[in-house]
PDB file of C-alpha atoms and ligand atoms in Angstrom:
ATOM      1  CA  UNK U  93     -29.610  -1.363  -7.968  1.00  0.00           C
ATOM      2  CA  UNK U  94     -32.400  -3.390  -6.135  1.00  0.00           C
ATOM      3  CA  UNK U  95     -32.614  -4.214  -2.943  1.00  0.00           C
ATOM      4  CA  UNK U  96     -32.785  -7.782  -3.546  1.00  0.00           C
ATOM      5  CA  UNK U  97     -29.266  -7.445  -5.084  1.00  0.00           C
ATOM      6  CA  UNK U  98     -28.093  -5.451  -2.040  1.00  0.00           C
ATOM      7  CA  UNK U  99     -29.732  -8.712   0.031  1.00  0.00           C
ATOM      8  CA  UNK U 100     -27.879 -10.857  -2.248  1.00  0.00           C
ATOM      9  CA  UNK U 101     -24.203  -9.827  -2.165  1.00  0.00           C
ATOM     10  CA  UNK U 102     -24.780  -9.238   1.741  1.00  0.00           C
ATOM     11  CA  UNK U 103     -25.570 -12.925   2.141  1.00  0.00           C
ATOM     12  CA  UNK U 104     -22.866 -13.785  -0.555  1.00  0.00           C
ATOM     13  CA  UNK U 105     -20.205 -11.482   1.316  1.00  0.00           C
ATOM     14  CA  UNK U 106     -21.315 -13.153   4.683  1.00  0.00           C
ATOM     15  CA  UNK U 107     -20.165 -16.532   3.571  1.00  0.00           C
ATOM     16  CA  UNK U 108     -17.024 -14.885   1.676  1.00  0.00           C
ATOM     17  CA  UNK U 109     -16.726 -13.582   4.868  1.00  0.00           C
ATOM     18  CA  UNK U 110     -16.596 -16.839   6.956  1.00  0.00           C
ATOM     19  CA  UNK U 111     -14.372 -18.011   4.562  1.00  0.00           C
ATOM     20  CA  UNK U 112     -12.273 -15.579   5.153  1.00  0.00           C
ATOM     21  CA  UNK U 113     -11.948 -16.226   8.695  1.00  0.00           C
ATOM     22  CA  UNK U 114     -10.619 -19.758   8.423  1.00  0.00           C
ATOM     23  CA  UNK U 115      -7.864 -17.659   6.337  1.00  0.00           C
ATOM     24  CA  UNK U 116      -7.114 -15.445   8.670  1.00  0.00           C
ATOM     25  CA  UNK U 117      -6.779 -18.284  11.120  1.00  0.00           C
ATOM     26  CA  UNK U 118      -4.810 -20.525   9.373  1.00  0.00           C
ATOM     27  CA  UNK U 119      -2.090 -18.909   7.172  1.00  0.00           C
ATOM     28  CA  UNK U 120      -0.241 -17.621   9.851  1.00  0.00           C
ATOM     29  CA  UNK U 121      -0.054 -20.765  10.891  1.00  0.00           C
ATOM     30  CA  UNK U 122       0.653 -22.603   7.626  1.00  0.00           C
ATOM     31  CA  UNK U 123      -2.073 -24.567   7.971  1.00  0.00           C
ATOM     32  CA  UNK U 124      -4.071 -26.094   5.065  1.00  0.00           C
ATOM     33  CA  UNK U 125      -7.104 -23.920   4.153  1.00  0.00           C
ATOM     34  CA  UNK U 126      -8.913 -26.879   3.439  1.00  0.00           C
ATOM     35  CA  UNK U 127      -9.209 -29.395   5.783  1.00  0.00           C
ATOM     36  CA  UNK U 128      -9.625 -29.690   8.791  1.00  0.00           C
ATOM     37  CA  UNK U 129     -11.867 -27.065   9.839  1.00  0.00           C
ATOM     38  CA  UNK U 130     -11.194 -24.337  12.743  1.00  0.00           C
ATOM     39  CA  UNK U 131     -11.241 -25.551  16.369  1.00  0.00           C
ATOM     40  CA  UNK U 132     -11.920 -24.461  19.354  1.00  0.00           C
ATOM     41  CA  UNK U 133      -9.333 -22.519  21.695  1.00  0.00           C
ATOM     42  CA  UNK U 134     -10.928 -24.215  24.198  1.00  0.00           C
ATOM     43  CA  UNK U 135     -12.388 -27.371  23.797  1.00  0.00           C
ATOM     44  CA  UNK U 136     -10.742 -28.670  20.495  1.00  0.00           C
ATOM     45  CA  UNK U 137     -14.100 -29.483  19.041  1.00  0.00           C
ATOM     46  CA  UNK U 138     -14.718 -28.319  15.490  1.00  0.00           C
ATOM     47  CA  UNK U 139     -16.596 -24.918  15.374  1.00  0.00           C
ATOM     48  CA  UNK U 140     -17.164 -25.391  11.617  1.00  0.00           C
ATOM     49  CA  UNK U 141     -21.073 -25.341  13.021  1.00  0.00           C
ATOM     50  CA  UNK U 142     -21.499 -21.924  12.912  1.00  0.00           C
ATOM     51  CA  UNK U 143     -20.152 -21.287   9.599  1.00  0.00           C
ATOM     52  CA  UNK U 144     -23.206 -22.883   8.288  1.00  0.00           C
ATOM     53  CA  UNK U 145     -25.142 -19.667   9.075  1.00  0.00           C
ATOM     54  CA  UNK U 146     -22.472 -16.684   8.575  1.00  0.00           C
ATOM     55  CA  UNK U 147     -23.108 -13.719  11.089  1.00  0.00           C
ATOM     56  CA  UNK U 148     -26.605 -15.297  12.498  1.00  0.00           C
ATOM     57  CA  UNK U 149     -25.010 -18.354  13.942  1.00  0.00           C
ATOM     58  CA  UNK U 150     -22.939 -16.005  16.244  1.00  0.00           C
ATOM     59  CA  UNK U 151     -25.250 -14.204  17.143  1.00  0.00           C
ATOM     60  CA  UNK U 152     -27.505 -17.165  18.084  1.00  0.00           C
ATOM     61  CA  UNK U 153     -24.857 -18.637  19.999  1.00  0.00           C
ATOM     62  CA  UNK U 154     -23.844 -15.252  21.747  1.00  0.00           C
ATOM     63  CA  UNK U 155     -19.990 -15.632  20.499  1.00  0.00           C
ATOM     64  CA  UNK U 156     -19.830 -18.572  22.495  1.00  0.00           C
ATOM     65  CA  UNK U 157     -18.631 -22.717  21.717  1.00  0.00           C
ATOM     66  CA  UNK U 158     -21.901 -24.696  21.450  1.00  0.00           C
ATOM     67  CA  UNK U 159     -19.624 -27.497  23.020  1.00  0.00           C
ATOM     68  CA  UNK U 160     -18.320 -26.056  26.124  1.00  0.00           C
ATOM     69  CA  UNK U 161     -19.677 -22.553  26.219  1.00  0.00           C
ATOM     70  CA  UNK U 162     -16.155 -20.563  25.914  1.00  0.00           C
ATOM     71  CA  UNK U 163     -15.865 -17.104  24.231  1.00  0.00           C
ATOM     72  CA  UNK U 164     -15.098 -17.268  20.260  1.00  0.00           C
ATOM     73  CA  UNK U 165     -13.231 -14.369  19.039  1.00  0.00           C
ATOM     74  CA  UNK U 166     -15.670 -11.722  18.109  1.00  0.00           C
ATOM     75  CA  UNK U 167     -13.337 -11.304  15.012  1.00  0.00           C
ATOM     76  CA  UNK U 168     -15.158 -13.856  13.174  1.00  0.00           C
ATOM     77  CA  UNK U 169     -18.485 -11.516  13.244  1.00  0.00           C
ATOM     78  CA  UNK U 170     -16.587  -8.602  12.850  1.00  0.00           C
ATOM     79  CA  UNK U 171     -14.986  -9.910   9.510  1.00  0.00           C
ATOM     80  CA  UNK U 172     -18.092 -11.805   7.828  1.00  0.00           C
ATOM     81  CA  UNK U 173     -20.163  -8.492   8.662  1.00  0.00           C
ATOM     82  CA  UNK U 174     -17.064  -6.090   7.343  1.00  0.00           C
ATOM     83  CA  UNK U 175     -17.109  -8.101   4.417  1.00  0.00           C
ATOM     84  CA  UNK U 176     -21.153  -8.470   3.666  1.00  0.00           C
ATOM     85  CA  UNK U 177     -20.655  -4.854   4.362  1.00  0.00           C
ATOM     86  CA  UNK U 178     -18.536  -4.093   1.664  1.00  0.00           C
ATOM     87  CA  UNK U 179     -19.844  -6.705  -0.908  1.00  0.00           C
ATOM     88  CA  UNK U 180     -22.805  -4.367  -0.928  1.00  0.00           C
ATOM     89  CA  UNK U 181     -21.035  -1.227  -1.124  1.00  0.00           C
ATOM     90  CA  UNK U 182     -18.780  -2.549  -3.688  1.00  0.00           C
ATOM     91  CA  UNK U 183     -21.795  -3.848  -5.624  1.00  0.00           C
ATOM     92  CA  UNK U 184     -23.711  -0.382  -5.368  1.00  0.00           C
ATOM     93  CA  UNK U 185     -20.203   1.343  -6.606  1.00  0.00           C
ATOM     94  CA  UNK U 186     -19.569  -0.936  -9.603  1.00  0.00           C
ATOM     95  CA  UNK U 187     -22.768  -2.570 -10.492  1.00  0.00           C
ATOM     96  CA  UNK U 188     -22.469  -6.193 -12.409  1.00  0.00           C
ATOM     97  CA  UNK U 189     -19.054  -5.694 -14.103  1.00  0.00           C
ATOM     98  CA  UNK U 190     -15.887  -7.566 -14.757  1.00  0.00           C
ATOM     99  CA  UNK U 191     -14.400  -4.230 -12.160  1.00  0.00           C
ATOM    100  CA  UNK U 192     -16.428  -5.825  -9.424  1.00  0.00           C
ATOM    101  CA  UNK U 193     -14.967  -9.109  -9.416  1.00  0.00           C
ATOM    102  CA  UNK U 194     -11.800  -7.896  -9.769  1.00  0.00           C
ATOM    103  CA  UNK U 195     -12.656  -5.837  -6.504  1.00  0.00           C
ATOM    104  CA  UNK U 196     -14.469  -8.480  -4.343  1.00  0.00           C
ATOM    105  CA  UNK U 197     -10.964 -10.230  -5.302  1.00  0.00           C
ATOM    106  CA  UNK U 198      -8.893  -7.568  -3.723  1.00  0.00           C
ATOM    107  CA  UNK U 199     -10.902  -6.013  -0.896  1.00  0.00           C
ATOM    108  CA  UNK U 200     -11.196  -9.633   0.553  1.00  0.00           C
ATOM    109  CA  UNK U 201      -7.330  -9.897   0.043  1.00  0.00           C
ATOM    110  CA  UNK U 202      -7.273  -6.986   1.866  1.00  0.00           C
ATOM    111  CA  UNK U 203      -9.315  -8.060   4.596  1.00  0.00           C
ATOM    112  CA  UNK U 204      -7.431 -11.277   5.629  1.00  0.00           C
ATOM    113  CA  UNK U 205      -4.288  -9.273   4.988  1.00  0.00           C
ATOM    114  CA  UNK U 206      -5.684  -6.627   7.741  1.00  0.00           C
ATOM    115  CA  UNK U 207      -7.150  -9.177  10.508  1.00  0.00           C
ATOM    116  CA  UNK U 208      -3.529 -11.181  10.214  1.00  0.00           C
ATOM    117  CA  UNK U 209      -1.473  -8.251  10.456  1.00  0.00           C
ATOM    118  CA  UNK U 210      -3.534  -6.435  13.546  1.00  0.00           C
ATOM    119  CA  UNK U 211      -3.062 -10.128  15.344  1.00  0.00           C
ATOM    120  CA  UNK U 212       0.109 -11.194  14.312  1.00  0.00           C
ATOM    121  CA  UNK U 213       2.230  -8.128  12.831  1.00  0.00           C
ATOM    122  CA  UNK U 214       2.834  -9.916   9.667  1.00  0.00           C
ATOM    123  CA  UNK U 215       1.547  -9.931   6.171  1.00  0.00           C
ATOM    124  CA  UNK U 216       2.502 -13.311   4.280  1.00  0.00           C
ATOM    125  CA  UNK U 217       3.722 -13.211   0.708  1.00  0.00           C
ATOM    126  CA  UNK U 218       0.931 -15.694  -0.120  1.00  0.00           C
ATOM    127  CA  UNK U 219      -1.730 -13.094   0.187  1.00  0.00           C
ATOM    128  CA  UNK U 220       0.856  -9.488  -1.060  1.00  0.00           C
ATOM    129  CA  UNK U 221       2.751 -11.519  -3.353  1.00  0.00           C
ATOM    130  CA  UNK U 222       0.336 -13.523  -4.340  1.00  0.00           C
ATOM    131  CA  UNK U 223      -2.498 -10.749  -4.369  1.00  0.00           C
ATOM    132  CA  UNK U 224       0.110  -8.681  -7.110  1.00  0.00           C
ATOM    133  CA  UNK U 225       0.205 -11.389  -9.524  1.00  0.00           C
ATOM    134  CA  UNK U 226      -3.635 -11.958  -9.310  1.00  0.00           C
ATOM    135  CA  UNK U 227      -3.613  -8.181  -9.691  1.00  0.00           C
ATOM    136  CA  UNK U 228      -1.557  -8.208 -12.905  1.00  0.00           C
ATOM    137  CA  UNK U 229      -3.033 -11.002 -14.367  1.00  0.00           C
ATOM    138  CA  UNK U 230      -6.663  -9.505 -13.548  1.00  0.00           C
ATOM    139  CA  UNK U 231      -5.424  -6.337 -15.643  1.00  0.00           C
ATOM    140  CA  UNK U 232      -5.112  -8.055 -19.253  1.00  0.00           C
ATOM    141  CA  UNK U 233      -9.397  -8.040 -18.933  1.00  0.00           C
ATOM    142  CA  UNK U 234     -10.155  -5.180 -17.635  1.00  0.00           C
ATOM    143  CA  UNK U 235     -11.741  -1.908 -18.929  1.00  0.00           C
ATOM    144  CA  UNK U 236      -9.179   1.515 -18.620  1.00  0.00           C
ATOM    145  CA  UNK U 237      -6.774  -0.075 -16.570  1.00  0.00           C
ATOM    146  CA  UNK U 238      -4.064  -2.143 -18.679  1.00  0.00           C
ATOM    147  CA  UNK U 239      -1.111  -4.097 -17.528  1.00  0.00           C
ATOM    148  CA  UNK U 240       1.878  -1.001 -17.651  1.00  0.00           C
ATOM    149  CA  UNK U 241      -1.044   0.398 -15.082  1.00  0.00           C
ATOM    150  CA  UNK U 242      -0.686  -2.479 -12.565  1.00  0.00           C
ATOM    151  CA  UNK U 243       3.073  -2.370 -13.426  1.00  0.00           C
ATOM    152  CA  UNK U 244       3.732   1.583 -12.628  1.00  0.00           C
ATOM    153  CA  UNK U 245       1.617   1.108  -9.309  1.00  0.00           C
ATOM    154  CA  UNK U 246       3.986  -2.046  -8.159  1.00  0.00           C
ATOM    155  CA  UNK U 247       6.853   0.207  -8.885  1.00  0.00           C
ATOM    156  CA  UNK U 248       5.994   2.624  -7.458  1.00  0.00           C
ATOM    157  CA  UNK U 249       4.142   0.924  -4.497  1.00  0.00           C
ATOM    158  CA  UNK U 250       7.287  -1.004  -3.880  1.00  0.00           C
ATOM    159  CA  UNK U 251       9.920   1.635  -4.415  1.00  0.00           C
ATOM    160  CA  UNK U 252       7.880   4.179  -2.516  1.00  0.00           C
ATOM    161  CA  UNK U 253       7.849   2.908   0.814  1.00  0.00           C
ATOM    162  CA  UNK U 254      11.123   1.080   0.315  1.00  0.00           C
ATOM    163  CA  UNK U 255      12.898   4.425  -0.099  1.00  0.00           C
ATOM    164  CA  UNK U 256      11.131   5.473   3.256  1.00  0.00           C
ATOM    165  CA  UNK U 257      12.145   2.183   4.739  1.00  0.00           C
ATOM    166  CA  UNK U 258      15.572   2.988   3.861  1.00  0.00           C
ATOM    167  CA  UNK U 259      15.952   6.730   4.678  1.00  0.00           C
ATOM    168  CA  UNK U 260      14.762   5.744   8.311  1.00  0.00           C
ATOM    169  CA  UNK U 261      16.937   2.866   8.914  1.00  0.00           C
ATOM    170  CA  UNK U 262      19.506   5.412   7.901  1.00  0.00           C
ATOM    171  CA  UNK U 263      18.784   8.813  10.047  1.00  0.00           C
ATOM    172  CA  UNK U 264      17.816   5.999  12.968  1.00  0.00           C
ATOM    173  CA  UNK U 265      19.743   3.162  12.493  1.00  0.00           C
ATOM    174  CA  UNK U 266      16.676   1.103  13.630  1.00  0.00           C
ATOM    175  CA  UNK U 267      13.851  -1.316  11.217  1.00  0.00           C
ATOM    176  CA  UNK U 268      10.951   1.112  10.644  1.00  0.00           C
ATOM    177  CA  UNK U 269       8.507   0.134   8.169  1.00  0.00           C
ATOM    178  CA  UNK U 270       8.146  -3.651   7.934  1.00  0.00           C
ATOM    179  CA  UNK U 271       8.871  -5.033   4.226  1.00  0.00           C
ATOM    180  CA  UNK U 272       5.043  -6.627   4.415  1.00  0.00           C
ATOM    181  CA  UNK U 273       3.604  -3.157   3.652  1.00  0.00           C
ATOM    182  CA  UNK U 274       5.926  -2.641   1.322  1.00  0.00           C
ATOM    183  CA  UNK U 275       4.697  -5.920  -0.579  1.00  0.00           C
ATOM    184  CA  UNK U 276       0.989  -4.718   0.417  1.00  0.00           C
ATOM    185  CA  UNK U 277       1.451  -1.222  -1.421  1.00  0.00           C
ATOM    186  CA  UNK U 278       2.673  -3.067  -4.868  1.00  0.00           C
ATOM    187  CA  UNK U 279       0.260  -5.176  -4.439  1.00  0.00           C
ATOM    188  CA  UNK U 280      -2.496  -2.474  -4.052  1.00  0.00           C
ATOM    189  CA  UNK U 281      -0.238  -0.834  -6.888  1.00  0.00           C
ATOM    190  CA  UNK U 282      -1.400  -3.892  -8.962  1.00  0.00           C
ATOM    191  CA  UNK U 283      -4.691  -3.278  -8.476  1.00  0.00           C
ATOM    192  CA  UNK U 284      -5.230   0.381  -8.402  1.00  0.00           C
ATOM    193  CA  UNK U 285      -1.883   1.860 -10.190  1.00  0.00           C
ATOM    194  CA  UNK U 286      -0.090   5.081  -9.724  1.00  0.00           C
ATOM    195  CA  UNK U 287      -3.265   7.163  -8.234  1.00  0.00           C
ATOM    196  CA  UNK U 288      -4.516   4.148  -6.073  1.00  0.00           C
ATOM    197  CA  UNK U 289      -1.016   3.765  -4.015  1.00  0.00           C
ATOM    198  CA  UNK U 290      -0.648   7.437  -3.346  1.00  0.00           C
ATOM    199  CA  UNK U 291      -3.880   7.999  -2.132  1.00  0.00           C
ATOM    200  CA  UNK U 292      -3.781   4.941   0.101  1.00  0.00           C
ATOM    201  CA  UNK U 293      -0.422   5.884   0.576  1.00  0.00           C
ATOM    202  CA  UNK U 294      -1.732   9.501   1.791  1.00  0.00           C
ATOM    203  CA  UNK U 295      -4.941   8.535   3.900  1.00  0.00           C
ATOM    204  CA  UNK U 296      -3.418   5.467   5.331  1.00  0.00           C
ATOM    205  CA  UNK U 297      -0.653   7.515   6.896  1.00  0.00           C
ATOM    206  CA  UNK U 298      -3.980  10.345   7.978  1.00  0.00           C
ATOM    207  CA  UNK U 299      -5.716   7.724   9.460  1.00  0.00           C
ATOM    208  CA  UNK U 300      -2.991   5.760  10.911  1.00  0.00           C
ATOM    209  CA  UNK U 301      -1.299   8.814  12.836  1.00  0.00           C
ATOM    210  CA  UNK U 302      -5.159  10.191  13.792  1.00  0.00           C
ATOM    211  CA  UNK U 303      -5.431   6.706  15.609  1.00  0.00           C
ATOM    212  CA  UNK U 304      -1.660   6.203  16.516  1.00  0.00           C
ATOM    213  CA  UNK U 305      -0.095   9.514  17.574  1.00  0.00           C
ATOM    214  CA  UNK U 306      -2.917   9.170  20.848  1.00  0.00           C
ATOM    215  CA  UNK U 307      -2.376   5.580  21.215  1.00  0.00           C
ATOM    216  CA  UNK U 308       1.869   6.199  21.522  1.00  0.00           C
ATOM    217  CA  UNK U 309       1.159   9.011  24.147  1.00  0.00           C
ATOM    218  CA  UNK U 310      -1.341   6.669  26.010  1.00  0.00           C
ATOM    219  CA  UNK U 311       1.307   3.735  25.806  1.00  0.00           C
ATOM    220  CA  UNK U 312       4.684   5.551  25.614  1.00  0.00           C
ATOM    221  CA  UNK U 313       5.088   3.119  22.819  1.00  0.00           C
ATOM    222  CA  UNK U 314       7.208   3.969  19.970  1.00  0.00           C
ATOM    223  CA  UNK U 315       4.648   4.405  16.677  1.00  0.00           C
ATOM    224  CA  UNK U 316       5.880   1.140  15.517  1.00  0.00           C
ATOM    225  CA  UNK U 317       5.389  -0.872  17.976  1.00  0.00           C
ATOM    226  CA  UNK U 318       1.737   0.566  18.974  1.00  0.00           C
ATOM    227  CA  UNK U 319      -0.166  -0.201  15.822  1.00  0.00           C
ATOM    228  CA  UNK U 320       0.413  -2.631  12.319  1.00  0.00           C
ATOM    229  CA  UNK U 321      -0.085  -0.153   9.487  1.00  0.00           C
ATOM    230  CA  UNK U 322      -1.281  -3.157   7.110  1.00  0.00           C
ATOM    231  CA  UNK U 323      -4.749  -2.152   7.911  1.00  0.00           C
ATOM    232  CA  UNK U 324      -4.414   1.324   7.494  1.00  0.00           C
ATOM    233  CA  UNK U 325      -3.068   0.814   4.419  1.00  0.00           C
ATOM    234  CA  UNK U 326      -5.622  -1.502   3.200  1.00  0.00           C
ATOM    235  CA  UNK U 327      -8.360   0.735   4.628  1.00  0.00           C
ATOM    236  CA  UNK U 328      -6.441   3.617   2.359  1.00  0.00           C
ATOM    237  CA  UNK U 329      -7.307   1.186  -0.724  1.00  0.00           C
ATOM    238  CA  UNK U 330     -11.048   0.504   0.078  1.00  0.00           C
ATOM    239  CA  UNK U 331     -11.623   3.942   0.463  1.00  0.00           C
ATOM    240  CA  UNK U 332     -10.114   4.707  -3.057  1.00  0.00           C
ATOM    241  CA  UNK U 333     -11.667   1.842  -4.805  1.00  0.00           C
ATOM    242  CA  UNK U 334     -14.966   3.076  -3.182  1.00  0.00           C
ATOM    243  CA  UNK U 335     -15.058   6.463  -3.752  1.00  0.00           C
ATOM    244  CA  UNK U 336     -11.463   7.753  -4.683  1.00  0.00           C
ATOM    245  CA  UNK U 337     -12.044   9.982  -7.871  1.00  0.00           C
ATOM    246  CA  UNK U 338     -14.885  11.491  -6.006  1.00  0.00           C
ATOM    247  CA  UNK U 339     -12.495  12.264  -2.895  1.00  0.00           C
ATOM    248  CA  UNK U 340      -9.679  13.837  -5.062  1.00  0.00           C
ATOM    249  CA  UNK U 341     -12.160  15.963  -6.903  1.00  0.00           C
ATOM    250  CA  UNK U 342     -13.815  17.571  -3.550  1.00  0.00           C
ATOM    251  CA  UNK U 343     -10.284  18.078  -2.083  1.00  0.00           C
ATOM    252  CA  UNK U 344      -8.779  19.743  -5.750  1.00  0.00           C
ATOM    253  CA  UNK U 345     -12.521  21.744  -5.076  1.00  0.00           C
ATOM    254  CA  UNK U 346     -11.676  23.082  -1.993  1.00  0.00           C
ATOM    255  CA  UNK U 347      -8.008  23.856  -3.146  1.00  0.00           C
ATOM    256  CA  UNK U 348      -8.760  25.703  -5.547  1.00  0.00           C
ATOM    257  CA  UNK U 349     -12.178  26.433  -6.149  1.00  0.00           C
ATOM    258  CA  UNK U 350     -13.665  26.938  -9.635  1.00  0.00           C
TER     259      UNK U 350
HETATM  260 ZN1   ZN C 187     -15.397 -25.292  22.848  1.00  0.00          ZN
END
């Protein structure tokens, strides 16, 4: 646990990260991830420039086109930062282990999965659908989590919510939750099981009312309509793979004390 190595998967997750963005900006357009590069809003011109220095090239350009000078999202900071961010935190949790790849994996999933639902209110089955399989496959290598794991937390994941999704549409005969977080909680189920999908399951829901319930009085906005829960959700996930066994045991502490 050096500091160079906390340098290292910073930089590393800061070009993840700008990789990430061109994800987030094309599969909701079904775009190729490949070529060409991003454009700008504005101008057209390729803005591929500033990926060549993740986070630094923003900031040099203040967030703005070096070809005409308009404003580019400051999502594109936001996500190569989150995700340097979290390659170090990940890296501190899980030191150099197959468990950290299979994390960086799936907390980048979960990133593009988040910055495409908050914008567009969808999650595509390339990255949930997708994301489970890599999830079960991922699970034939790894250490104390085997393949019926990954298979109990789809089923669950997807018959969890699902069986929400169902009991609402019933009692009020309206859509509630969408069936993209259904597909995101198996694939988080594929990932981190039974335990992992409850407790994002549980704090996603915490967090996502803590933020929402004010938001729906400030809007008069039904809960649906006033936030995505994708990134709740995800956020859920991170915060288990980070430090989840640690959170249950302080909360069975306080519970019932020893
Ligand atoms: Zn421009």
């Amino acid at each position: 646990m050096s500091i160079t190595m906390d340098l290292l998967f910073f930089v590393l997750g800061g070009i993840i990260g700008s990789f990430l963005n061109v994800c987030v900006y094309r599969l909701p357009r079904e775009k190729s991830i490949v070529t060409p590069g991003s454009s700008c809003p504005h101008c057209g011109k390729p803005i591929s420039f500033y990926h060549n220095v993740p986070l630094v090239s923003y900031l040099m350009l203040r967030g703005r086109c070096r070809h005409c000078g308009g404003p580019i999202s400051v999502r594109y900071f936001a996500v190569e930062l989150l995700t340097a961010l979290l390659f170090v935190a990940l890296y501190r949790g899980w030191g150099l282990s197959f468990e950290l790849a299979v994390f960086l994996v799936f907390v980048s999933g979960l990133i593009v999965i988040s910055f495409i639902d908050l914008e567009f209110r969808i999650i595509p089955d390339t990255l949930s659908l997708g994301g489970l399989l890599v999830g079960v496959g991922f699970s034939f290598f790894r250490d104390g989590f085997t393949y019926k794991d990954a298979l109990l937390g789809i089923l669950l994941g997807g018959g969890v919510l699902w069986v929400i999704a169902f009991v609402y549409e019933l009692v009020r005969k309206q859509e509630g939750m969408g069936g993209g977080d259904i597909k995101l909680l198996a694939m988080i189920g594929a990932f981190c099981g039974i335990k992992g999908v409850l407790f994002s399951l549980i704090f996603g829901s915490f967090l996502g009312s803590l933020v929402g319930i004010p938001l729906m009085i400030a809007k008069h906005a039904d809960a649906k309509y006033a936030l995505p829960f994708g990134p709740f959700l995800s956020f859920g996930a991170v915060l288990y793979v980070l430090a989840g066994d640690r959170i249950i045991y302080a909360i069975i502490d306080i519970i019932s004390p020893r």
